Each structure stands twice: as structure tokens, then as C-alpha cells.
Amino acid sequence: MKKLEEYVLSIPDFPEKGIIFRDVTSVIQDPDGLQLAIDTMEGKIADLDYDVVAGAESRGFIFGAPIAYNNHKPFVLIRKAGKLPRETVSVSYELEYGKATIEMHKDSIKPGQRVLVVDDLIATGGTTKAMIELIESLGGVVAGVVVLIELAGLKGREVLKDYRLDSAICYEGK
């Protein structure tokens, strides 16, 4: 049986020279890779008590929805601004080259609910921190964060030092 890391394709010099791009699409395009990814992520949080799973567009949906389904929990969508039809809460945050805004439905998290945040990757931690701000603005409690890949060299873990963070794969570089 292959190790999870063997399903991730590493693309050198993309999107620019000196960067190694960790491609998660190679994981989800292989049925064994996808199953191993979900099982590994669930194993990392097996001891975690949570009520709701939240994931960011779009790859957070890919990994978060099966975790929610397998554990009979609701799944909450966090989307780019303007994509949700009902009343929303939003937060804007800085990206490497600009700003982004994400939203979630105002009624998606109830005060006191324990939320598991799921995404494909953590790099600088900016998007994850913004997701946490949204959840907490509705009175939710972030029980933990689980990601498929952590790029430790970009120090996202430091940005999230007050939260439990589990990663299925951790690459030391950027």
C-alpha cells in the first residue's frame, strides 16, 4: 500500500522559480489516494469532540464533506463573497498579492457549537484565520483544524497557535 505522501505530486518551480507546488489534485484523482487522505485526516481528529464541520471553497468542501458525512455531522460552506443566497457574515483578509473576502450563512453556526475546520492546505494561515474569525463571530467555538498538507516553512501554525491544528502531511519547506 502506498503512503499518502506518494499520492501528492510535487511540481518544481511553480508558480515561480524556487517554489515546490504540492498538488492535491493528484490525491483526489486516485480513489485509493482520496480514501487514504480522508481516513488519515479523520484519524488525526478521532479524539476531537465537535458538532459541525466547516470547509472553505473549494478544496475544503472536497475533504470536509466526507468527514462530516462519515461522522453524521452537518457541513457548513465557507465561500467567496457573493456566492451564498441568504444573509451572510463576512471577513476580509490579506493575501500575498491583494485581498480576499469569505462568507458564510449567518444561521450556519449556533452559539456554543464546536466546529471542526477542514481544508486541503495550510501555508501562511491567513485563510484559516479568516475562517476562524467567521465562526467565532457567530458564537461558534473552534474545536480544531485539520488539513491534508501543511507547509511548515510558511509558519501558518504560528498564526494559529491558539488552536489545535492537525495535518496529514507536513512538508518542512515552503
Short mmCIF file of N, CA and C in Angstrom, two decimals, residues 4-166:
data_model
loop_
_atom_site.label_atom_id
_atom_site.label_comp_id
_atom_site.label_asym_id
_atom_site.label_seq_id
_atom_site.Cartn_x
_atom_site.Cartn_y
_atom_site.Cartn_z
N LEU A 4 0.49 8.09 1.95
CA LEU A 4 -0.26 9.25 1.48
C LEU A 4 0.62 10.23 0.70
N GLU A 5 1.83 10.45 1.18
CA GLU A 5 2.75 11.38 0.53
C GLU A 5 3.05 10.99 -0.92
N GLU A 6 2.97 9.70 -1.20
CA GLU A 6 3.27 9.22 -2.55
C GLU A 6 2.18 9.60 -3.57
N TYR A 7 1.01 9.99 -3.10
CA TYR A 7 -0.06 10.42 -4.00
C TYR A 7 0.06 11.91 -4.36
N VAL A 8 0.84 12.66 -3.59
CA VAL A 8 0.99 14.09 -3.83
C VAL A 8 2.10 14.31 -4.87
N LEU A 9 1.75 14.96 -5.96
CA LEU A 9 2.77 15.31 -6.95
C LEU A 9 3.42 16.64 -6.53
N SER A 10 4.73 16.68 -6.58
CA SER A 10 5.48 17.90 -6.26
C SER A 10 5.99 18.48 -7.57
N ILE A 11 5.55 19.69 -7.86
CA ILE A 11 5.88 20.35 -9.13
C ILE A 11 6.91 21.44 -8.84
N PRO A 12 8.16 21.27 -9.28
CA PRO A 12 9.18 22.29 -9.01
C PRO A 12 8.97 23.54 -9.85
N ASP A 13 9.34 24.67 -9.25
CA ASP A 13 9.33 25.98 -9.93
C ASP A 13 7.94 26.39 -10.42
N PHE A 14 6.91 26.08 -9.64
CA PHE A 14 5.56 26.53 -9.94
C PHE A 14 4.93 27.08 -8.67
N PRO A 15 4.32 28.24 -8.66
CA PRO A 15 4.07 29.13 -9.79
C PRO A 15 5.26 30.02 -10.17
N GLU A 16 6.33 29.94 -9.39
CA GLU A 16 7.53 30.70 -9.74
C GLU A 16 8.77 29.91 -9.34
N LYS A 17 9.88 30.30 -9.84
CA LYS A 17 11.15 29.60 -9.60
C LYS A 17 11.43 29.52 -8.09
N GLY A 18 11.87 28.35 -7.66
CA GLY A 18 12.21 28.14 -6.26
C GLY A 18 11.07 27.60 -5.40
N ILE A 19 9.85 27.61 -5.93
CA ILE A 19 8.69 27.10 -5.19
C ILE A 19 8.44 25.66 -5.64
N ILE A 20 8.12 24.80 -4.66
CA ILE A 20 7.68 23.44 -4.97
C ILE A 20 6.18 23.40 -4.70
N PHE A 21 5.40 23.26 -5.74
CA PHE A 21 3.94 23.22 -5.63
C PHE A 21 3.50 21.81 -5.26
N ARG A 22 2.76 21.68 -4.19
CA ARG A 22 2.24 20.38 -3.73
C ARG A 22 0.82 20.23 -4.28
N ASP A 23 0.66 19.36 -5.26
CA ASP A 23 -0.59 19.24 -5.99
C ASP A 23 -1.52 18.22 -5.35
N VAL A 24 -2.60 18.70 -4.73
CA VAL A 24 -3.55 17.78 -4.09
C VAL A 24 -4.49 17.13 -5.10
N THR A 25 -4.56 17.67 -6.33
CA THR A 25 -5.46 17.05 -7.31
C THR A 25 -5.01 15.63 -7.64
N SER A 26 -3.72 15.38 -7.52
CA SER A 26 -3.23 14.01 -7.77
C SER A 26 -3.71 13.04 -6.69
N VAL A 27 -3.98 13.56 -5.50
CA VAL A 27 -4.51 12.72 -4.42
C VAL A 27 -5.97 12.39 -4.70
N ILE A 28 -6.76 13.41 -5.03
CA ILE A 28 -8.20 13.19 -5.18
C ILE A 28 -8.58 12.52 -6.48
N GLN A 29 -7.68 12.51 -7.45
CA GLN A 29 -7.96 11.82 -8.71
C GLN A 29 -7.73 10.31 -8.62
N ASP A 30 -7.14 9.86 -7.55
CA ASP A 30 -6.89 8.44 -7.35
C ASP A 30 -7.83 7.95 -6.24
N PRO A 31 -8.68 6.96 -6.49
CA PRO A 31 -9.62 6.53 -5.45
C PRO A 31 -8.93 6.07 -4.17
N ASP A 32 -7.80 5.38 -4.30
CA ASP A 32 -7.08 4.95 -3.10
C ASP A 32 -6.47 6.15 -2.38
N GLY A 33 -5.97 7.11 -3.14
CA GLY A 33 -5.40 8.32 -2.55
C GLY A 33 -6.44 9.13 -1.81
N LEU A 34 -7.61 9.31 -2.42
CA LEU A 34 -8.69 10.06 -1.78
C LEU A 34 -9.15 9.37 -0.51
N GLN A 35 -9.34 8.07 -0.58
CA GLN A 35 -9.78 7.34 0.61
C GLN A 35 -8.74 7.42 1.72
N LEU A 36 -7.47 7.27 1.37
CA LEU A 36 -6.41 7.36 2.36
C LEU A 36 -6.32 8.76 2.96
N ALA A 37 -6.52 9.78 2.15
CA ALA A 37 -6.49 11.16 2.64
C ALA A 37 -7.60 11.38 3.68
N ILE A 38 -8.82 11.01 3.33
CA ILE A 38 -9.95 11.19 4.26
C ILE A 38 -9.73 10.37 5.53
N ASP A 39 -9.35 9.12 5.38
CA ASP A 39 -9.13 8.25 6.55
C ASP A 39 -8.02 8.79 7.44
N THR A 40 -6.95 9.30 6.84
CA THR A 40 -5.83 9.83 7.63
C THR A 40 -6.25 11.09 8.37
N MET A 41 -6.96 11.97 7.69
CA MET A 41 -7.42 13.20 8.34
C MET A 41 -8.37 12.86 9.49
N GLU A 42 -9.28 11.93 9.27
CA GLU A 42 -10.20 11.52 10.33
C GLU A 42 -9.45 10.90 11.50
N GLY A 43 -8.43 10.12 11.21
CA GLY A 43 -7.63 9.53 12.27
C GLY A 43 -6.94 10.56 13.14
N LYS A 44 -6.54 11.66 12.53
CA LYS A 44 -5.86 12.73 13.27
C LYS A 44 -6.79 13.40 14.29
N ILE A 45 -8.09 13.38 14.01
CA ILE A 45 -9.03 14.08 14.88
C ILE A 45 -10.00 13.12 15.57
N ALA A 46 -9.65 11.85 15.63
CA ALA A 46 -10.54 10.83 16.21
C ALA A 46 -10.93 11.14 17.65
N ASP A 47 -10.07 11.83 18.38
CA ASP A 47 -10.34 12.14 19.79
C ASP A 47 -11.05 13.48 19.96
N LEU A 48 -11.33 14.18 18.88
CA LEU A 48 -11.87 15.53 18.95
C LEU A 48 -13.39 15.51 19.05
N ASP A 49 -13.93 16.32 19.95
CA ASP A 49 -15.36 16.47 20.11
C ASP A 49 -15.80 17.71 19.33
N TYR A 50 -16.68 17.52 18.35
CA TYR A 50 -17.17 18.65 17.56
C TYR A 50 -18.60 18.39 17.12
N ASP A 51 -19.31 19.48 16.81
CA ASP A 51 -20.72 19.41 16.41
C ASP A 51 -20.93 19.63 14.92
N VAL A 52 -20.05 20.43 14.31
CA VAL A 52 -20.22 20.90 12.95
C VAL A 52 -18.87 20.84 12.25
N VAL A 53 -18.88 20.57 10.95
CA VAL A 53 -17.69 20.64 10.12
C VAL A 53 -17.86 21.82 9.18
N ALA A 54 -16.81 22.65 9.06
CA ALA A 54 -16.83 23.79 8.14
C ALA A 54 -15.62 23.69 7.21
N GLY A 55 -15.85 23.99 5.94
CA GLY A 55 -14.77 23.95 4.97
C GLY A 55 -14.87 25.09 3.99
N ALA A 56 -13.71 25.54 3.53
CA ALA A 56 -13.66 26.67 2.60
C ALA A 56 -13.67 26.19 1.16
N GLU A 57 -14.28 27.00 0.33
CA GLU A 57 -14.33 26.78 -1.11
C GLU A 57 -12.93 26.69 -1.67
N SER A 58 -12.60 25.81 -2.48
CA SER A 58 -13.39 24.68 -2.92
C SER A 58 -12.84 23.37 -2.38
N ARG A 59 -11.55 23.31 -2.12
CA ARG A 59 -11.00 22.03 -1.70
C ARG A 59 -11.33 21.68 -0.26
N GLY A 60 -11.68 22.66 0.55
CA GLY A 60 -12.19 22.36 1.88
C GLY A 60 -13.49 21.59 1.81
N PHE A 61 -14.27 21.82 0.72
CA PHE A 61 -15.50 21.06 0.51
C PHE A 61 -15.17 19.60 0.23
N ILE A 62 -14.14 19.39 -0.58
CA ILE A 62 -13.77 18.03 -1.00
C ILE A 62 -13.39 17.16 0.19
N PHE A 63 -12.66 17.73 1.13
CA PHE A 63 -12.22 16.95 2.29
C PHE A 63 -13.18 17.05 3.47
N GLY A 64 -13.84 18.18 3.61
CA GLY A 64 -14.74 18.39 4.75
C GLY A 64 -16.04 17.63 4.66
N ALA A 65 -16.65 17.61 3.48
CA ALA A 65 -17.95 16.95 3.34
C ALA A 65 -17.89 15.45 3.66
N PRO A 66 -16.88 14.71 3.18
CA PRO A 66 -16.83 13.29 3.56
C PRO A 66 -16.60 13.07 5.06
N ILE A 67 -15.82 13.95 5.67
CA ILE A 67 -15.61 13.83 7.12
C ILE A 67 -16.92 14.07 7.85
N ALA A 68 -17.67 15.09 7.43
CA ALA A 68 -18.98 15.36 8.03
C ALA A 68 -19.92 14.17 7.83
N TYR A 69 -19.96 13.67 6.61
CA TYR A 69 -20.84 12.54 6.28
C TYR A 69 -20.49 11.31 7.11
N ASN A 70 -19.20 10.97 7.17
CA ASN A 70 -18.77 9.77 7.90
C ASN A 70 -19.08 9.85 9.39
N ASN A 71 -19.17 11.07 9.92
CA ASN A 71 -19.38 11.25 11.36
C ASN A 71 -20.77 11.80 11.68
N HIS A 72 -21.64 11.79 10.68
CA HIS A 72 -23.02 12.25 10.82
C HIS A 72 -23.11 13.64 11.45
N LYS A 73 -22.34 14.56 10.87
CA LYS A 73 -22.32 15.96 11.32
C LYS A 73 -22.75 16.85 10.16
N PRO A 74 -23.32 18.02 10.47
CA PRO A 74 -23.63 18.96 9.39
C PRO A 74 -22.35 19.55 8.80
N PHE A 75 -22.44 19.95 7.54
CA PHE A 75 -21.32 20.59 6.86
C PHE A 75 -21.70 22.01 6.49
N VAL A 76 -20.85 22.95 6.85
CA VAL A 76 -21.08 24.37 6.60
C VAL A 76 -20.12 24.86 5.52
N LEU A 77 -20.69 25.53 4.53
CA LEU A 77 -19.90 26.08 3.43
C LEU A 77 -19.35 27.47 3.79
N ILE A 78 -18.07 27.66 3.54
CA ILE A 78 -17.46 28.99 3.61
C ILE A 78 -17.05 29.30 2.18
N ARG A 79 -17.60 30.41 1.64
CA ARG A 79 -17.44 30.69 0.22
C ARG A 79 -16.88 32.09 -0.02
N LYS A 80 -16.45 32.30 -1.25
CA LYS A 80 -16.05 33.63 -1.68
C LYS A 80 -17.27 34.54 -1.64
N ALA A 81 -17.03 35.82 -1.46
CA ALA A 81 -18.12 36.80 -1.33
C ALA A 81 -19.06 36.75 -2.53
N GLY A 82 -20.36 36.86 -2.23
CA GLY A 82 -21.37 36.95 -3.27
C GLY A 82 -21.89 35.63 -3.79
N LYS A 83 -21.49 34.52 -3.21
CA LYS A 83 -21.90 33.20 -3.72
C LYS A 83 -23.02 32.55 -2.92
N LEU A 84 -23.33 33.07 -1.74
CA LEU A 84 -24.34 32.46 -0.89
C LEU A 84 -25.65 33.25 -0.96
N PRO A 85 -26.80 32.58 -1.02
CA PRO A 85 -28.06 33.26 -1.30
C PRO A 85 -28.76 33.92 -0.11
N ARG A 86 -28.44 33.52 1.11
CA ARG A 86 -29.14 34.08 2.27
C ARG A 86 -28.25 35.09 2.99
N GLU A 87 -28.74 35.60 4.10
CA GLU A 87 -27.98 36.58 4.87
C GLU A 87 -26.66 35.96 5.35
N THR A 88 -25.57 36.71 5.18
CA THR A 88 -24.24 36.19 5.48
C THR A 88 -23.50 37.08 6.47
N VAL A 89 -22.44 36.52 7.01
CA VAL A 89 -21.41 37.29 7.70
C VAL A 89 -20.15 37.13 6.85
N SER A 90 -19.30 38.14 6.87
CA SER A 90 -18.11 38.08 6.02
C SER A 90 -16.90 38.62 6.75
N VAL A 91 -15.75 38.26 6.23
CA VAL A 91 -14.48 38.79 6.74
C VAL A 91 -13.55 38.94 5.54
N SER A 92 -12.83 40.05 5.54
CA SER A 92 -11.82 40.28 4.52
C SER A 92 -10.46 40.09 5.14
N TYR A 93 -9.51 39.63 4.34
CA TYR A 93 -8.18 39.36 4.86
C TYR A 93 -7.17 39.57 3.75
N GLU A 94 -5.91 39.69 4.15
CA GLU A 94 -4.84 39.94 3.21
C GLU A 94 -4.31 38.64 2.60
N LEU A 95 -4.08 38.70 1.32
CA LEU A 95 -3.39 37.63 0.61
C LEU A 95 -2.00 38.12 0.25
N GLU A 96 -1.20 37.24 -0.29
CA GLU A 96 0.15 37.64 -0.68
C GLU A 96 0.11 38.78 -1.70
N TYR A 97 -0.88 38.74 -2.59
CA TYR A 97 -0.98 39.75 -3.65
C TYR A 97 -2.36 40.38 -3.69
N GLY A 98 -2.85 40.87 -2.58
CA GLY A 98 -4.15 41.53 -2.58
C GLY A 98 -4.99 41.14 -1.39
N LYS A 99 -6.32 41.26 -1.56
CA LYS A 99 -7.27 40.97 -0.50
C LYS A 99 -8.28 39.93 -0.98
N ALA A 100 -8.89 39.27 -0.02
CA ALA A 100 -9.97 38.33 -0.32
C ALA A 100 -11.05 38.50 0.74
N THR A 101 -12.27 38.14 0.39
CA THR A 101 -13.38 38.16 1.33
C THR A 101 -14.07 36.81 1.26
N ILE A 102 -14.35 36.25 2.43
CA ILE A 102 -15.09 35.00 2.51
C ILE A 102 -16.34 35.22 3.36
N GLU A 103 -17.34 34.36 3.11
CA GLU A 103 -18.63 34.50 3.80
C GLU A 103 -19.17 33.14 4.20
N MET A 104 -20.09 33.19 5.14
CA MET A 104 -20.88 32.02 5.47
C MET A 104 -22.27 32.49 5.86
N HIS A 105 -23.25 31.62 5.74
CA HIS A 105 -24.61 32.00 6.13
C HIS A 105 -24.65 32.34 7.62
N LYS A 106 -25.38 33.37 7.92
CA LYS A 106 -25.46 33.86 9.30
C LYS A 106 -26.07 32.83 10.25
N ASP A 107 -26.89 31.93 9.71
CA ASP A 107 -27.54 30.93 10.57
C ASP A 107 -26.84 29.56 10.56
N SER A 108 -25.64 29.51 10.01
CA SER A 108 -24.99 28.20 9.84
C SER A 108 -24.30 27.67 11.10
N ILE A 109 -23.95 28.55 12.00
CA ILE A 109 -23.32 28.16 13.27
C ILE A 109 -24.14 28.76 14.41
N LYS A 110 -24.45 27.94 15.38
CA LYS A 110 -25.18 28.42 16.55
C LYS A 110 -24.20 28.69 17.69
N PRO A 111 -24.48 29.69 18.53
CA PRO A 111 -23.57 29.99 19.65
C PRO A 111 -23.27 28.73 20.47
N GLY A 112 -22.00 28.54 20.76
CA GLY A 112 -21.56 27.41 21.57
C GLY A 112 -21.25 26.14 20.78
N GLN A 113 -21.65 26.07 19.52
CA GLN A 113 -21.34 24.87 18.75
C GLN A 113 -19.83 24.75 18.54
N ARG A 114 -19.36 23.52 18.66
CA ARG A 114 -17.94 23.22 18.46
C ARG A 114 -17.72 22.86 17.00
N VAL A 115 -16.81 23.60 16.35
CA VAL A 115 -16.65 23.50 14.90
C VAL A 115 -15.27 22.94 14.56
N LEU A 116 -15.26 21.96 13.66
CA LEU A 116 -14.03 21.45 13.07
C LEU A 116 -13.85 22.15 11.73
N VAL A 117 -12.71 22.81 11.56
CA VAL A 117 -12.38 23.49 10.31
C VAL A 117 -11.53 22.54 9.47
N VAL A 118 -11.92 22.33 8.20
CA VAL A 118 -11.23 21.40 7.31
C VAL A 118 -10.80 22.14 6.05
N ASP A 119 -9.56 21.91 5.64
CA ASP A 119 -9.10 22.47 4.37
C ASP A 119 -8.05 21.54 3.77
N ASP A 120 -7.66 21.83 2.55
CA ASP A 120 -6.68 20.99 1.88
C ASP A 120 -5.27 21.31 2.33
N LEU A 121 -5.00 22.59 2.63
CA LEU A 121 -3.62 23.01 2.84
C LEU A 121 -3.57 24.21 3.77
N ILE A 122 -2.54 24.26 4.59
CA ILE A 122 -2.26 25.47 5.35
C ILE A 122 -0.85 25.92 4.99
N ALA A 123 -0.77 27.18 4.62
CA ALA A 123 0.52 27.79 4.27
C ALA A 123 0.81 28.89 5.28
N THR A 124 0.41 30.11 4.98
CA THR A 124 0.65 31.23 5.90
C THR A 124 -0.38 31.29 7.02
N GLY A 125 -1.50 30.61 6.86
CA GLY A 125 -2.55 30.57 7.87
C GLY A 125 -3.60 31.66 7.72
N GLY A 126 -3.45 32.53 6.73
CA GLY A 126 -4.38 33.66 6.58
C GLY A 126 -5.81 33.25 6.30
N THR A 127 -6.02 32.33 5.39
CA THR A 127 -7.38 31.89 5.07
C THR A 127 -7.99 31.17 6.25
N THR A 128 -7.23 30.32 6.89
CA THR A 128 -7.74 29.57 8.04
C THR A 128 -8.10 30.53 9.18
N LYS A 129 -7.26 31.51 9.42
CA LYS A 129 -7.55 32.50 10.47
C LYS A 129 -8.84 33.25 10.14
N ALA A 130 -9.05 33.59 8.88
CA ALA A 130 -10.28 34.27 8.47
C ALA A 130 -11.50 33.37 8.70
N MET A 131 -11.38 32.08 8.39
CA MET A 131 -12.47 31.15 8.65
C MET A 131 -12.81 31.11 10.14
N ILE A 132 -11.78 31.08 10.96
CA ILE A 132 -11.97 31.06 12.41
C ILE A 132 -12.69 32.33 12.87
N GLU A 133 -12.30 33.47 12.33
CA GLU A 133 -12.97 34.73 12.68
C GLU A 133 -14.45 34.67 12.35
N LEU A 134 -14.80 34.13 11.20
CA LEU A 134 -16.21 33.99 10.82
C LEU A 134 -16.96 33.12 11.83
N ILE A 135 -16.40 31.98 12.13
CA ILE A 135 -17.04 31.04 13.06
C ILE A 135 -17.23 31.68 14.42
N GLU A 136 -16.20 32.33 14.92
CA GLU A 136 -16.27 32.95 16.24
C GLU A 136 -17.21 34.15 16.25
N SER A 137 -17.36 34.83 15.12
CA SER A 137 -18.28 35.98 15.06
C SER A 137 -19.73 35.53 15.26
N LEU A 138 -20.02 34.28 14.98
CA LEU A 138 -21.35 33.72 15.17
C LEU A 138 -21.49 33.03 16.53
N GLY A 139 -20.46 33.06 17.35
CA GLY A 139 -20.51 32.43 18.66
C GLY A 139 -20.04 30.99 18.66
N GLY A 140 -19.54 30.51 17.52
CA GLY A 140 -19.01 29.15 17.46
C GLY A 140 -17.67 29.06 18.17
N VAL A 141 -17.34 27.85 18.57
CA VAL A 141 -16.07 27.56 19.23
C VAL A 141 -15.28 26.64 18.30
N VAL A 142 -14.09 27.05 17.92
CA VAL A 142 -13.29 26.22 17.02
C VAL A 142 -12.66 25.09 17.83
N ALA A 143 -13.13 23.87 17.58
CA ALA A 143 -12.63 22.70 18.29
C ALA A 143 -11.26 22.28 17.76
N GLY A 144 -11.02 22.54 16.48
CA GLY A 144 -9.75 22.18 15.87
C GLY A 144 -9.77 22.44 14.38
N VAL A 145 -8.59 22.32 13.80
CA VAL A 145 -8.38 22.49 12.37
C VAL A 145 -7.65 21.25 11.88
N VAL A 146 -8.12 20.67 10.77
CA VAL A 146 -7.40 19.56 10.17
C VAL A 146 -7.23 19.85 8.68
N VAL A 147 -6.02 19.62 8.20
CA VAL A 147 -5.68 19.86 6.80
C VAL A 147 -4.96 18.64 6.24
N LEU A 148 -5.02 18.50 4.94
CA LEU A 148 -4.27 17.44 4.30
C LEU A 148 -2.78 17.74 4.33
N ILE A 149 -2.41 18.97 3.93
CA ILE A 149 -1.00 19.34 3.80
C ILE A 149 -0.70 20.60 4.60
N GLU A 150 0.42 20.57 5.31
CA GLU A 150 0.94 21.75 6.00
C GLU A 150 2.30 22.08 5.40
N LEU A 151 2.46 23.34 5.00
CA LEU A 151 3.75 23.83 4.53
C LEU A 151 4.39 24.57 5.70
N ALA A 152 5.14 23.85 6.52
CA ALA A 152 5.65 24.37 7.79
C ALA A 152 6.54 25.60 7.61
N GLY A 153 7.26 25.67 6.50
CA GLY A 153 8.16 26.79 6.27
C GLY A 153 7.47 28.13 6.14
N LEU A 154 6.15 28.13 5.91
CA LEU A 154 5.40 29.38 5.78
C LEU A 154 4.76 29.81 7.10
N LYS A 155 4.97 29.03 8.15
CA LYS A 155 4.66 29.38 9.53
C LYS A 155 3.17 29.64 9.83
N GLY A 156 2.29 28.96 9.12
CA GLY A 156 0.86 29.08 9.41
C GLY A 156 0.50 28.61 10.80
N ARG A 157 1.25 27.62 11.30
CA ARG A 157 0.99 27.10 12.65
C ARG A 157 1.16 28.20 13.70
N GLU A 158 2.10 29.09 13.48
CA GLU A 158 2.32 30.20 14.43
C GLU A 158 1.11 31.14 14.46
N VAL A 159 0.51 31.40 13.30
CA VAL A 159 -0.67 32.26 13.21
C VAL A 159 -1.84 31.63 13.97
N LEU A 160 -1.87 30.31 14.01
CA LEU A 160 -2.97 29.57 14.64
C LEU A 160 -2.57 28.94 15.97
N LYS A 161 -1.59 29.51 16.63
CA LYS A 161 -1.01 28.91 17.83
C LYS A 161 -2.03 28.69 18.96
N ASP A 162 -3.13 29.41 18.93
CA ASP A 162 -4.15 29.26 19.97
C ASP A 162 -5.17 28.17 19.66
N TYR A 163 -4.97 27.47 18.54
CA TYR A 163 -5.93 26.45 18.10
C TYR A 163 -5.22 25.13 17.84
N ARG A 164 -5.95 24.07 18.02
CA ARG A 164 -5.42 22.76 17.67
C ARG A 164 -5.35 22.66 16.14
N LEU A 165 -4.21 22.26 15.63
CA LEU A 165 -4.01 22.08 14.20
C LEU A 165 -3.39 20.71 13.96
N ASP A 166 -4.06 19.91 13.15
CA ASP A 166 -3.55 18.60 12.75
C ASP A 166 -3.39 18.58 11.25
#
